[in-house]
Short mmCIF file of C-alpha atoms in Angstrom, two decimals:
data_model
loop_
_atom_site.label_atom_id
_atom_site.label_comp_id
_atom_site.label_asym_id
_atom_site.label_seq_id
_atom_site.Cartn_x
_atom_site.Cartn_y
_atom_site.Cartn_z
CA UNK A 29 0.00 0.00 0.00
CA UNK A 30 2.81 2.35 0.97
CA UNK A 31 4.68 1.55 -2.23
CA UNK A 32 1.57 2.33 -4.33
CA UNK A 33 1.18 5.64 -2.52
CA UNK A 34 4.78 6.52 -3.28
CA UNK A 35 4.21 5.70 -6.95
CA UNK A 36 1.16 7.97 -7.03
CA UNK A 37 3.18 10.81 -5.49
CA UNK A 38 5.94 10.31 -8.05
CA UNK A 39 3.54 10.24 -11.00
CA UNK A 40 1.75 13.37 -9.77
CA UNK A 41 5.05 15.16 -9.37
CA UNK A 42 6.11 14.18 -12.88
CA UNK A 43 2.80 15.35 -14.34
CA UNK A 44 3.20 18.71 -12.66
CA UNK A 45 6.84 19.22 -13.47
CA UNK A 46 6.65 18.06 -17.07
CA UNK A 47 3.62 20.14 -17.93
CA UNK A 48 5.81 22.55 -19.86
CA UNK A 49 8.74 22.09 -22.20
CA UNK A 50 11.93 21.49 -20.21
CA UNK A 51 14.17 23.78 -22.20
CA UNK A 52 16.40 24.55 -19.21
CA UNK A 53 19.57 22.48 -19.07
CA UNK A 54 21.28 21.02 -16.05
CA UNK A 55 24.97 20.64 -16.86
CA UNK A 56 26.47 18.02 -14.60
CA UNK A 57 30.02 16.73 -14.50
CA UNK A 58 31.62 13.45 -13.56
CA UNK A 59 34.58 11.35 -14.60
CA UNK A 60 33.42 8.50 -16.79
CA UNK A 61 36.53 6.72 -15.55
CA UNK A 62 34.85 6.83 -12.16
CA UNK A 63 34.07 3.13 -12.51
CA UNK A 64 31.05 1.00 -11.71
CA UNK A 65 28.57 1.48 -10.18
CA UNK A 66 28.91 5.31 -10.26
CA UNK A 67 29.33 6.17 -13.93
CA UNK A 68 30.97 4.01 -16.56
CA UNK A 69 30.67 2.85 -20.13
CA UNK A 70 28.15 0.14 -20.89
CA UNK A 71 30.30 -2.95 -21.53
CA UNK A 72 28.10 -3.99 -24.47
CA UNK A 73 27.61 -0.54 -25.99
CA UNK A 74 30.66 1.52 -24.96
CA UNK A 75 29.17 4.74 -26.39
CA UNK A 76 26.46 4.59 -23.71
CA UNK A 77 27.18 5.77 -20.17
CA UNK A 78 25.48 4.03 -17.28
CA UNK A 79 25.68 3.91 -13.49
CA UNK A 80 23.49 4.66 -10.50
CA UNK A 81 24.58 8.31 -10.56
CA UNK A 82 23.47 8.56 -14.19
CA UNK A 83 20.06 7.22 -13.16
CA UNK A 84 20.04 9.58 -10.17
CA UNK A 85 20.67 12.61 -12.38
CA UNK A 86 18.06 11.49 -14.93
CA UNK A 87 15.41 11.16 -12.20
CA UNK A 88 16.51 14.42 -10.61
CA UNK A 89 16.24 16.23 -13.94
CA UNK A 90 12.71 14.96 -14.55
CA UNK A 91 11.60 16.21 -11.16
CA UNK A 92 13.25 19.59 -11.78
CA UNK A 93 11.88 19.77 -15.34
CA UNK A 94 15.32 20.27 -16.85
CA UNK A 95 17.36 18.46 -19.50
CA UNK A 96 20.56 16.87 -18.21
CA UNK A 97 23.75 17.48 -20.15
CA UNK A 98 26.81 15.46 -19.22
CA UNK A 99 30.26 17.08 -19.10
CA UNK A 100 33.32 14.85 -18.81
CA UNK A 101 36.04 15.99 -16.42
CA UNK A 102 38.89 14.42 -14.51
CA UNK A 103 37.82 13.55 -10.94
CA UNK A 104 40.50 15.83 -9.47
CA UNK A 105 39.26 18.69 -11.62
CA UNK A 106 35.55 18.44 -10.81
CA UNK A 107 35.51 21.26 -8.25
CA UNK A 108 37.85 23.63 -10.16
CA UNK A 109 35.70 23.05 -13.25
CA UNK A 110 32.60 23.87 -11.21
CA UNK A 111 34.04 27.27 -10.34
CA UNK A 112 35.16 27.83 -13.93
CA UNK A 113 31.47 27.72 -14.80
CA UNK A 114 31.81 24.73 -17.13
CA UNK A 115 28.82 23.01 -15.48
CA UNK A 116 26.21 23.51 -12.75
CA UNK A 117 26.85 20.57 -10.43
CA UNK A 118 29.37 17.77 -9.93
CA UNK A 119 28.20 14.26 -9.03
CA UNK A 120 30.76 11.50 -8.80
CA UNK A 121 30.92 9.78 -5.42
CA UNK A 122 31.91 13.08 -3.78
CA UNK A 123 32.08 12.50 -0.06
CA UNK A 124 30.57 15.17 2.15
CA UNK A 125 33.32 16.29 4.51
CA UNK A 126 33.71 19.34 6.76
CA UNK A 127 36.78 20.69 4.99
CA UNK A 128 35.09 20.44 1.58
CA UNK A 129 32.06 22.30 2.91
CA UNK A 130 34.23 25.41 3.25
CA UNK A 131 34.82 25.44 -0.52
CA UNK A 132 31.53 24.10 -1.94
CA UNK A 133 27.93 23.48 -1.03
CA UNK A 134 26.72 19.90 -0.87
CA UNK A 135 23.20 18.76 -1.53
CA UNK A 136 21.44 16.49 0.88
CA UNK A 137 23.03 13.04 0.76
CA UNK A 138 21.69 10.89 -2.05
CA UNK A 139 23.62 7.86 -0.83
CA UNK A 140 25.06 6.68 2.47
CA UNK A 141 27.60 3.90 2.66
CA UNK A 142 30.79 2.84 4.50
CA UNK A 143 34.39 1.82 3.90
CA UNK A 144 35.24 -1.81 3.21
CA UNK A 145 38.51 -3.74 3.52
CA UNK A 146 39.38 -5.91 0.51
CA UNK A 147 42.26 -8.35 0.42
CA UNK A 148 43.36 -11.44 -1.50
CA UNK A 149 41.53 -14.67 -0.77
CA UNK A 150 44.75 -16.31 0.37
CA UNK A 151 45.48 -13.55 2.92
CA UNK A 152 44.25 -13.65 6.52
CA UNK A 153 41.02 -11.86 7.41
CA UNK A 154 41.70 -8.27 8.43
CA UNK A 155 38.84 -7.49 10.80
CA UNK A 156 39.70 -3.88 11.57
CA UNK A 157 42.27 -1.13 11.04
CA UNK A 158 44.29 -2.60 13.89
CA UNK A 159 44.91 -5.73 11.83
CA UNK A 160 46.24 -3.55 9.01
CA UNK A 161 49.10 -2.13 11.05
CA UNK A 162 52.50 -2.62 9.38
CA UNK A 163 50.65 -3.61 6.20
CA UNK A 164 50.64 -1.88 2.83
CA UNK A 165 47.13 -0.64 2.17
CA UNK A 166 45.89 1.18 -0.92
CA UNK A 167 43.18 3.81 -1.18
CA UNK A 168 41.81 6.35 -3.65
CA UNK A 169 43.68 9.65 -3.56
CA UNK A 170 41.91 12.44 -1.64
CA UNK A 171 39.21 10.07 -0.40
CA UNK A 172 37.82 9.42 3.07
CA UNK A 173 39.48 5.99 2.93
CA UNK A 174 42.86 7.70 2.54
CA UNK A 175 42.18 9.93 5.54
CA UNK A 176 41.11 6.98 7.68
CA UNK A 177 44.30 5.12 6.79
CA UNK A 178 46.50 8.16 7.42
CA UNK A 179 44.95 8.49 10.88
CA UNK A 180 46.69 5.21 11.72
CA UNK A 181 50.44 5.97 11.40
CA UNK A 182 51.36 2.29 11.66
CA UNK A 183 49.58 1.55 8.37
CA UNK A 184 51.67 2.06 5.22
CA UNK A 185 49.25 3.97 3.03
CA UNK A 186 49.59 4.09 -0.76
CA UNK A 187 47.21 6.23 -2.81
CA UNK A 188 45.97 5.77 -6.37
CA UNK A 189 44.20 7.77 -9.05
CA UNK A 190 41.57 5.03 -9.31
CA UNK A 191 40.50 2.10 -7.16
CA UNK A 192 40.97 -0.27 -10.08
CA UNK A 193 44.70 0.52 -10.05
CA UNK A 194 44.81 -0.34 -6.34
CA UNK A 195 43.10 -3.69 -7.01
CA UNK A 196 45.65 -4.44 -9.73
CA UNK A 197 48.48 -3.76 -7.28
CA UNK A 198 46.74 -5.96 -4.73
CA UNK A 199 46.63 -8.83 -7.23
CA UNK A 200 50.27 -8.19 -8.16
CA UNK A 201 51.33 -8.51 -4.54
CA UNK A 202 52.37 -4.89 -4.02
CA UNK A 203 49.60 -4.36 -1.44
CA UNK A 204 48.27 -6.38 1.48
CA UNK A 205 44.80 -4.82 1.34
CA UNK A 206 42.70 -2.03 -0.15
CA UNK A 207 40.25 0.22 1.70
CA UNK A 208 37.46 1.43 -0.58
CA UNK A 209 33.87 2.60 -0.51
CA UNK A 210 31.53 -0.40 -0.18
CA UNK A 211 30.00 -0.01 -3.69
CA UNK A 212 33.45 -0.34 -5.26
CA UNK A 213 34.17 -3.44 -3.19
CA UNK A 214 30.82 -4.92 -4.25
CA UNK A 215 31.37 -4.34 -7.96
CA UNK A 216 35.06 -5.13 -8.26
CA UNK A 217 35.92 -7.67 -5.59
CA UNK A 218 32.85 -9.50 -4.24
CA UNK A 219 32.51 -11.70 -7.33
CA UNK A 220 36.23 -12.15 -7.93
CA UNK A 221 37.52 -15.48 -6.61
CA UNK A 222 40.99 -13.99 -6.11
CA UNK A 223 39.73 -11.41 -3.60
CA UNK A 224 37.48 -11.24 -0.57
CA UNK A 225 35.68 -8.61 1.47
CA UNK A 226 36.75 -8.79 5.07
CA UNK A 227 36.09 -7.08 8.40
CA UNK A 228 33.28 -4.88 9.65
CA UNK A 229 32.05 -1.69 7.95
CA UNK A 230 34.38 1.22 8.71
CA UNK A 231 33.18 4.81 9.05
CA UNK A 232 30.21 6.42 7.36
CA UNK A 233 30.36 7.90 3.87
CA UNK A 234 27.78 10.37 2.55
CA UNK A 235 27.65 11.23 -1.13
CA UNK A 236 26.32 14.63 -2.15
CA UNK A 237 26.12 16.70 -5.31
CA UNK A 238 28.56 19.65 -5.28
CA UNK A 239 27.56 23.28 -6.00
CA UNK A 240 29.26 26.63 -6.12
CA UNK A 241 28.83 28.55 -2.86
CA UNK A 242 26.67 31.19 -4.54
CA UNK A 243 24.27 28.73 -6.22
CA UNK A 244 21.78 28.77 -3.35
CA UNK A 245 18.68 28.65 -5.54
CA UNK A 246 19.85 25.65 -7.54
CA UNK A 247 20.92 23.92 -4.34
CA UNK A 248 17.45 24.42 -2.89
CA UNK A 249 15.77 23.03 -6.03
CA UNK A 250 18.00 19.95 -6.00
CA UNK A 251 17.41 19.33 -2.30
CA UNK A 252 13.65 19.53 -2.87
CA UNK A 253 13.96 17.06 -5.73
CA UNK A 254 16.00 14.67 -3.57
CA UNK A 255 13.29 14.86 -0.90
CA UNK A 256 10.71 13.95 -3.53
CA UNK A 257 12.88 11.07 -4.75
CA UNK A 258 13.07 9.71 -1.22
CA UNK A 259 9.36 10.20 -0.49
CA UNK A 260 8.25 8.70 -3.79
CA UNK A 261 10.58 5.72 -3.45
CA UNK A 262 12.32 6.41 -6.73
CA UNK A 263 15.73 6.83 -5.06
CA UNK A 264 15.36 3.44 -3.42
CA UNK A 265 14.28 1.87 -6.69
CA UNK A 266 17.44 3.18 -8.38
CA UNK A 267 19.64 1.86 -5.59
CA UNK A 268 17.83 -1.49 -5.44
CA UNK A 269 18.34 -2.04 -9.16
CA UNK A 270 22.08 -1.48 -8.63
CA UNK A 271 22.06 -3.65 -5.45
CA UNK A 272 23.23 -0.69 -3.39
CA UNK A 273 20.45 -0.43 -0.82
CA UNK A 274 21.91 -0.99 2.66
CA UNK A 275 20.92 -0.54 6.34
CA UNK A 276 22.48 2.92 6.44
CA UNK A 277 20.21 4.07 3.59
CA UNK A 278 17.19 2.47 5.31
CA UNK A 279 18.02 4.42 8.47
CA UNK A 280 18.66 7.66 6.53
CA UNK A 281 15.39 7.49 4.59
CA UNK A 282 13.40 5.81 7.38
CA UNK A 283 12.39 3.14 4.89
CA UNK A 284 12.62 -0.37 6.37
CA UNK A 285 10.07 -2.10 4.14
CA UNK A 286 10.88 -5.15 2.06
CA UNK A 287 11.43 -4.42 -1.59
CA UNK A 288 10.57 -6.58 -4.59
CA UNK A 289 12.71 -4.57 -6.97
CA UNK A 290 15.18 -6.81 -8.78
CA UNK A 291 18.88 -6.09 -8.92
CA UNK A 292 18.73 -6.20 -12.69
CA UNK A 293 21.45 -3.61 -13.39
CA UNK A 294 23.83 -5.20 -10.90
CA UNK A 295 23.16 -8.64 -12.40
CA UNK A 296 23.74 -7.26 -15.89
CA UNK A 297 27.15 -5.90 -14.91
CA UNK A 298 28.25 -9.01 -13.01
CA UNK A 299 27.16 -11.41 -15.76
CA UNK A 300 29.32 -9.56 -18.24
CA UNK A 301 32.32 -9.52 -15.91
CA UNK A 302 32.27 -13.24 -15.09
CA UNK A 303 31.47 -14.36 -18.61
CA UNK A 304 34.39 -16.01 -20.39
CA UNK A 305 34.79 -14.67 -23.90
CA UNK A 306 36.63 -16.21 -26.81
CA UNK A 307 39.34 -14.52 -28.83
CA UNK A 308 36.83 -13.89 -31.62
CA UNK A 309 34.41 -12.20 -29.21
CA UNK A 310 37.25 -10.13 -27.82
CA UNK A 311 38.18 -8.97 -31.32
CA UNK A 312 34.55 -8.09 -32.01
CA UNK A 313 34.54 -6.07 -28.79
CA UNK A 314 37.61 -4.18 -29.99
CA UNK A 315 35.75 -3.36 -33.20
CA UNK A 316 33.02 -1.70 -31.16
CA UNK A 317 35.71 0.60 -29.74
CA UNK A 318 36.58 1.96 -33.18
CA UNK A 319 34.13 4.88 -33.35
CA UNK A 320 35.27 6.13 -29.94
CA UNK A 321 38.93 5.59 -30.83
CA UNK A 322 38.43 7.51 -34.09
CA UNK A 323 36.92 10.48 -32.22
CA UNK A 324 39.67 10.41 -29.58
CA UNK A 325 42.38 10.09 -32.27
CA UNK A 326 40.92 13.04 -34.17
CA UNK A 327 40.99 15.10 -30.97
CA UNK A 328 44.60 14.04 -30.33
CA UNK A 329 45.71 14.97 -33.86
CA UNK A 330 43.90 18.32 -33.85
CA UNK A 331 45.42 19.36 -30.55
CA UNK A 332 48.89 18.10 -31.48
CA UNK A 333 49.05 19.67 -34.95
CA UNK A 334 47.72 23.07 -33.87
CA UNK A 335 49.98 23.09 -30.79
CA UNK A 336 53.02 22.23 -32.91
CA UNK A 337 52.24 24.99 -35.42
CA UNK A 338 52.04 27.46 -32.55
CA UNK A 339 55.26 26.08 -31.05
CA UNK A 340 57.18 26.31 -34.34
CA UNK A 341 56.10 29.88 -35.11
CA UNK A 342 56.51 31.16 -31.55
CA UNK A 343 59.80 29.29 -31.08
CA UNK A 344 61.24 30.93 -34.22
CA UNK A 345 60.14 34.35 -33.01
CA UNK A 346 61.69 33.75 -29.58
CA UNK A 347 65.06 32.62 -30.90
CA UNK A 348 65.34 35.60 -33.26
CA UNK A 349 64.57 37.90 -30.34
CA UNK A 350 67.13 36.09 -28.22
CA UNK A 351 69.93 36.20 -30.80
CA UNK A 352 69.39 39.51 -32.54
CA UNK A 353 67.26 41.82 -30.33
CA UNK A 354 68.66 44.29 -27.73
CA UNK A 355 69.49 42.98 -24.27
CA UNK A 356 66.20 43.69 -22.45
CA UNK A 357 64.20 41.80 -25.08
CA UNK A 358 66.72 38.96 -25.43
CA UNK A 359 66.67 38.57 -21.65
CA UNK A 360 62.89 38.24 -21.73
CA UNK A 361 63.20 35.55 -24.40
CA UNK A 362 65.71 33.65 -22.24
CA UNK A 363 63.45 33.98 -19.20
CA UNK A 364 60.48 32.63 -21.17
CA UNK A 365 62.45 29.59 -22.35
CA UNK A 366 63.81 28.80 -18.90
CA UNK A 367 60.41 29.24 -17.23
CA UNK A 368 58.52 27.05 -19.68
CA UNK A 369 61.21 24.35 -19.64
CA UNK A 370 61.65 24.50 -15.88
CA UNK A 371 58.02 24.09 -14.82
CA UNK A 372 55.82 21.01 -15.33
CA UNK A 373 53.51 21.06 -18.33
CA UNK A 374 50.68 19.74 -16.16
CA UNK A 375 50.88 22.76 -13.85
CA UNK A 376 50.95 25.10 -16.85
CA UNK A 377 47.76 23.48 -18.16
CA UNK A 378 46.07 23.79 -14.77
CA UNK A 379 47.12 27.45 -14.57
CA UNK A 380 45.80 28.30 -18.03
CA UNK A 381 42.54 26.44 -17.57
CA UNK A 382 41.66 27.07 -13.93
CA UNK A 383 43.60 30.17 -12.81
CA UNK A 384 43.18 32.50 -15.79
CA UNK A 385 39.34 32.67 -15.43
CA UNK A 386 39.88 34.36 -12.06
CA UNK A 387 41.32 37.38 -13.94
CA UNK A 388 38.66 37.29 -16.63
CA UNK A 389 40.40 35.11 -19.23
CA UNK A 390 38.09 32.19 -19.95
CA UNK A 391 39.41 29.79 -22.58
CA UNK A 392 37.59 26.76 -23.93
CA UNK A 393 39.17 23.39 -23.01
CA UNK A 394 40.36 22.91 -26.60
CA UNK A 395 41.94 26.36 -26.85
CA UNK A 396 43.51 26.01 -23.40
CA UNK A 397 45.04 22.68 -24.45
CA UNK A 398 46.48 24.10 -27.68
CA UNK A 399 47.82 27.18 -25.91
CA UNK A 400 49.34 25.19 -23.03
CA UNK A 401 51.09 22.65 -25.24
CA UNK A 402 52.09 25.28 -27.80
CA UNK A 403 53.70 27.61 -25.25
CA UNK A 404 55.54 24.77 -23.55
CA UNK A 405 56.93 23.30 -26.75
CA UNK A 406 57.79 26.74 -28.14
CA UNK A 407 60.55 26.88 -25.53
CA UNK A 408 62.03 23.61 -26.80
CA UNK A 409 61.67 24.65 -30.44
CA UNK A 410 63.45 27.92 -29.68
CA UNK A 411 66.40 25.95 -28.37
CA UNK A 412 66.38 23.72 -31.44
CA UNK A 413 66.44 26.79 -33.67
CA UNK A 414 69.21 28.36 -31.62
CA UNK A 415 71.34 25.26 -32.17
CA UNK A 416 70.54 25.43 -35.88
CA UNK A 417 71.36 29.14 -36.16
CA UNK A 418 74.63 28.72 -34.27
CA UNK A 419 75.67 25.86 -36.52
CA UNK A 420 75.65 28.15 -39.57
CA UNK A 421 79.13 29.70 -39.88
CA UNK A 422 79.23 33.36 -38.84
CA UNK A 423 80.86 34.17 -42.17
CA UNK A 424 77.56 33.37 -43.94
CA UNK A 425 75.87 36.34 -42.31
CA UNK A 426 78.87 38.59 -42.87
CA UNK A 427 79.04 37.60 -46.55
CA UNK A 428 75.30 38.27 -47.02
CA UNK A 429 75.64 41.71 -45.42
CA UNK A 430 78.72 42.42 -47.56
CA UNK A 431 76.61 41.65 -50.65
CA UNK A 432 74.24 44.39 -49.66
CA UNK A 433 71.52 42.34 -48.01
CA UNK A 434 69.80 43.73 -45.00
CA UNK A 435 69.98 41.63 -41.80
CA UNK A 436 66.37 40.56 -42.20
CA UNK A 437 67.01 39.42 -45.78
CA UNK A 438 70.18 37.59 -44.71
CA UNK A 439 68.22 35.75 -42.04
CA UNK A 440 65.41 34.84 -44.39
CA UNK A 441 67.36 33.80 -47.48
CA UNK A 442 70.72 32.62 -46.10
CA UNK A 443 70.68 31.63 -42.44
CA UNK A 444 67.15 30.27 -41.94
CA UNK A 445 67.14 27.73 -44.84
CA UNK A 446 70.40 26.20 -43.62
CA UNK A 447 69.29 26.16 -39.99
CA UNK A 448 65.91 24.65 -40.92
CA UNK A 449 67.53 21.62 -42.54
CA UNK A 450 69.61 21.04 -39.41
CA UNK A 451 66.73 21.35 -36.92
CA UNK A 452 64.19 19.33 -38.91
CA UNK A 453 64.98 15.96 -37.19
CA UNK A 454 64.75 17.31 -33.61
CA UNK A 455 61.58 19.24 -34.47
CA UNK A 456 60.03 16.02 -35.81
CA UNK A 457 61.11 14.26 -32.65
CA UNK A 458 59.44 16.97 -30.58
CA UNK A 459 56.21 16.55 -32.50
CA UNK A 460 56.14 12.85 -31.66
CA UNK A 461 56.73 13.75 -28.01
CA UNK A 462 53.96 16.35 -28.16
CA UNK A 463 51.61 13.77 -29.66
CA UNK A 464 52.12 11.65 -26.56
CA UNK A 465 52.11 14.59 -24.13
CA UNK A 466 48.68 15.52 -25.44
CA UNK A 467 47.43 12.82 -23.06
CA UNK A 468 47.81 15.41 -20.26
CA UNK A 469 44.92 17.47 -21.60
CA UNK A 470 42.49 14.93 -20.14
CA UNK A 471 42.84 16.92 -16.88
CA UNK A 472 40.97 19.81 -18.51
CA UNK A 473 37.86 17.87 -19.58
CA UNK A 474 39.06 16.68 -23.00
CA UNK A 475 38.80 13.02 -23.94
CA UNK A 476 41.73 11.97 -26.08
CA UNK A 477 43.35 8.59 -26.66
CA UNK A 478 44.97 8.02 -23.26
CA UNK A 479 41.83 9.06 -21.37
CA UNK A 480 39.80 6.72 -23.55
CA UNK A 481 42.25 3.92 -22.78
CA UNK A 482 41.77 4.49 -19.04
CA UNK A 483 38.00 4.43 -19.41
CA UNK A 484 37.90 1.27 -21.52
CA UNK A 485 40.47 -0.66 -19.51
CA UNK A 486 38.64 0.19 -16.26
CA UNK A 487 35.35 -1.01 -17.72
CA UNK A 488 36.63 -4.34 -19.09
CA UNK A 489 39.71 -4.93 -16.87
CA UNK A 490 41.54 -5.37 -20.13
CA UNK A 491 44.75 -3.42 -19.76
CA UNK A 492 46.85 -5.43 -22.21
CA UNK A 493 44.61 -5.73 -25.26
CA UNK A 494 43.21 -2.22 -24.99
CA UNK A 495 46.67 -0.86 -24.26
CA UNK A 496 48.15 -2.49 -27.37
CA UNK A 497 45.25 -1.14 -29.45
CA UNK A 498 45.69 2.45 -28.25
CA UNK A 499 49.50 2.24 -28.52
CA UNK A 500 49.12 1.08 -32.12
CA UNK A 501 46.91 4.08 -32.87
CA UNK A 502 49.53 6.45 -31.42
CA UNK A 503 52.15 4.75 -33.59
CA UNK A 504 50.01 5.04 -36.72
CA UNK A 505 49.34 8.70 -36.01
CA UNK A 506 53.02 9.52 -35.67
CA UNK A 507 54.40 7.54 -38.63
CA UNK A 508 53.01 9.77 -41.44
CA UNK A 509 54.62 12.84 -39.89
CA UNK A 510 57.95 11.03 -39.58
CA UNK A 511 57.69 10.03 -43.26
CA UNK A 512 56.91 13.61 -44.32
CA UNK A 513 59.84 14.89 -42.30
CA UNK A 514 62.30 12.44 -43.88
CA UNK A 515 61.05 13.23 -47.36
CA UNK A 516 61.45 16.95 -46.74
CA UNK A 517 64.88 16.41 -45.22
CA UNK A 518 66.05 14.40 -48.28
CA UNK A 519 64.75 17.04 -50.68
CA UNK A 520 66.60 19.79 -48.86
CA UNK A 521 69.74 17.67 -48.83
CA UNK A 522 69.50 16.92 -52.57
CA UNK A 523 68.82 20.57 -53.36
CA UNK A 524 71.92 21.65 -51.46
CA UNK A 525 74.01 18.96 -53.18
#
């Protein structure tokens, strides 16, 4: 009877909220590498994202009469991206903690869970944190699990970008145990005969959607929608289908009734994971990756080519300033080269993407990626050109000036052609390096080849096959440019001969 009443409430709410066109968008961000059951790629149709947080956002959007729009971002960059204005909310297993509350607003919890110890089946049962003393234990970086482990100095804590990496290290014998949120343990270890869940639940974890501090109105609307989801039973239905309902959620929602909802989405995921597939089926699976790989490869090439063009042009300008401009300008050129070479490219990308908006410079992710890579590699290209310019005998310039050429003409028609032939191999080498360094742009919401590899390998636990596939694509992308460079180099050599 109570369940029917909840259904009626939900249907009435939907009728009211969907009475007009829902033109308003709700931009929400998560990391699709966040793994099951949060948000991940459907193992059978990799283009489709699924997860209980996807279902949560879909239900939330219906109640708020808005259209959800997903924005991919690295987990570490979810909050900085929120303040950049790239999206309205972030939802990706974000734990509500006191220190985070000083920087962002959290919605009411939409899920309550706990931390779970996972170890190898052959290891002893670790019943509590005390049993983990003097053991190597892995946890997700910047998570509550990490903080719990660090509170016990006797535990040797190792942190990872993703829980899947920690499980791999556990299987490889580099860890004695892993402490993760219970949903992760359920989806990645409970069905695996090599691992076991051990000990009692540790701590209490509350997941909330994150908002900017000034988004009070949106926060209020989302909280109202969450209340409706709890009252109507739709939140429980979502969690039941993913087999995530637990006593903590029953206590939080004051819902202790038996449920007949099947764990169909959990069963779907587990059946795929435990199913043995033949080599032919594996190859067919790889074929389904091709459209995504093509899009990621196109993104990689676009970023790399445009960045290299910027680096070549800017590098040439910098080296001319350094070699032929007055001291104040040449000193600035030297300072630029040393700064760009002496600071990590990753920090430069973070600065361009997340810090510049605070002074009114808002660049799109694509433009920020091209600018960041281009500026960084311009420093290296400037040094390549400097080596090329210095390798041309000084008498060449003097002879050109003696013939009546101006310095600019001497540079253009005498020095630069000779220097270009010399620097062509190292410039080609730098382009290949830039092609691979483009993987760093995944931290600023772009999905290129390396990010795609992380997503696919985390979904299928296939690090070797997927890795070989992506590596082959990188190789194929670089080879044509190497061929063009050699052809150009031979032509210049033959012309000079």
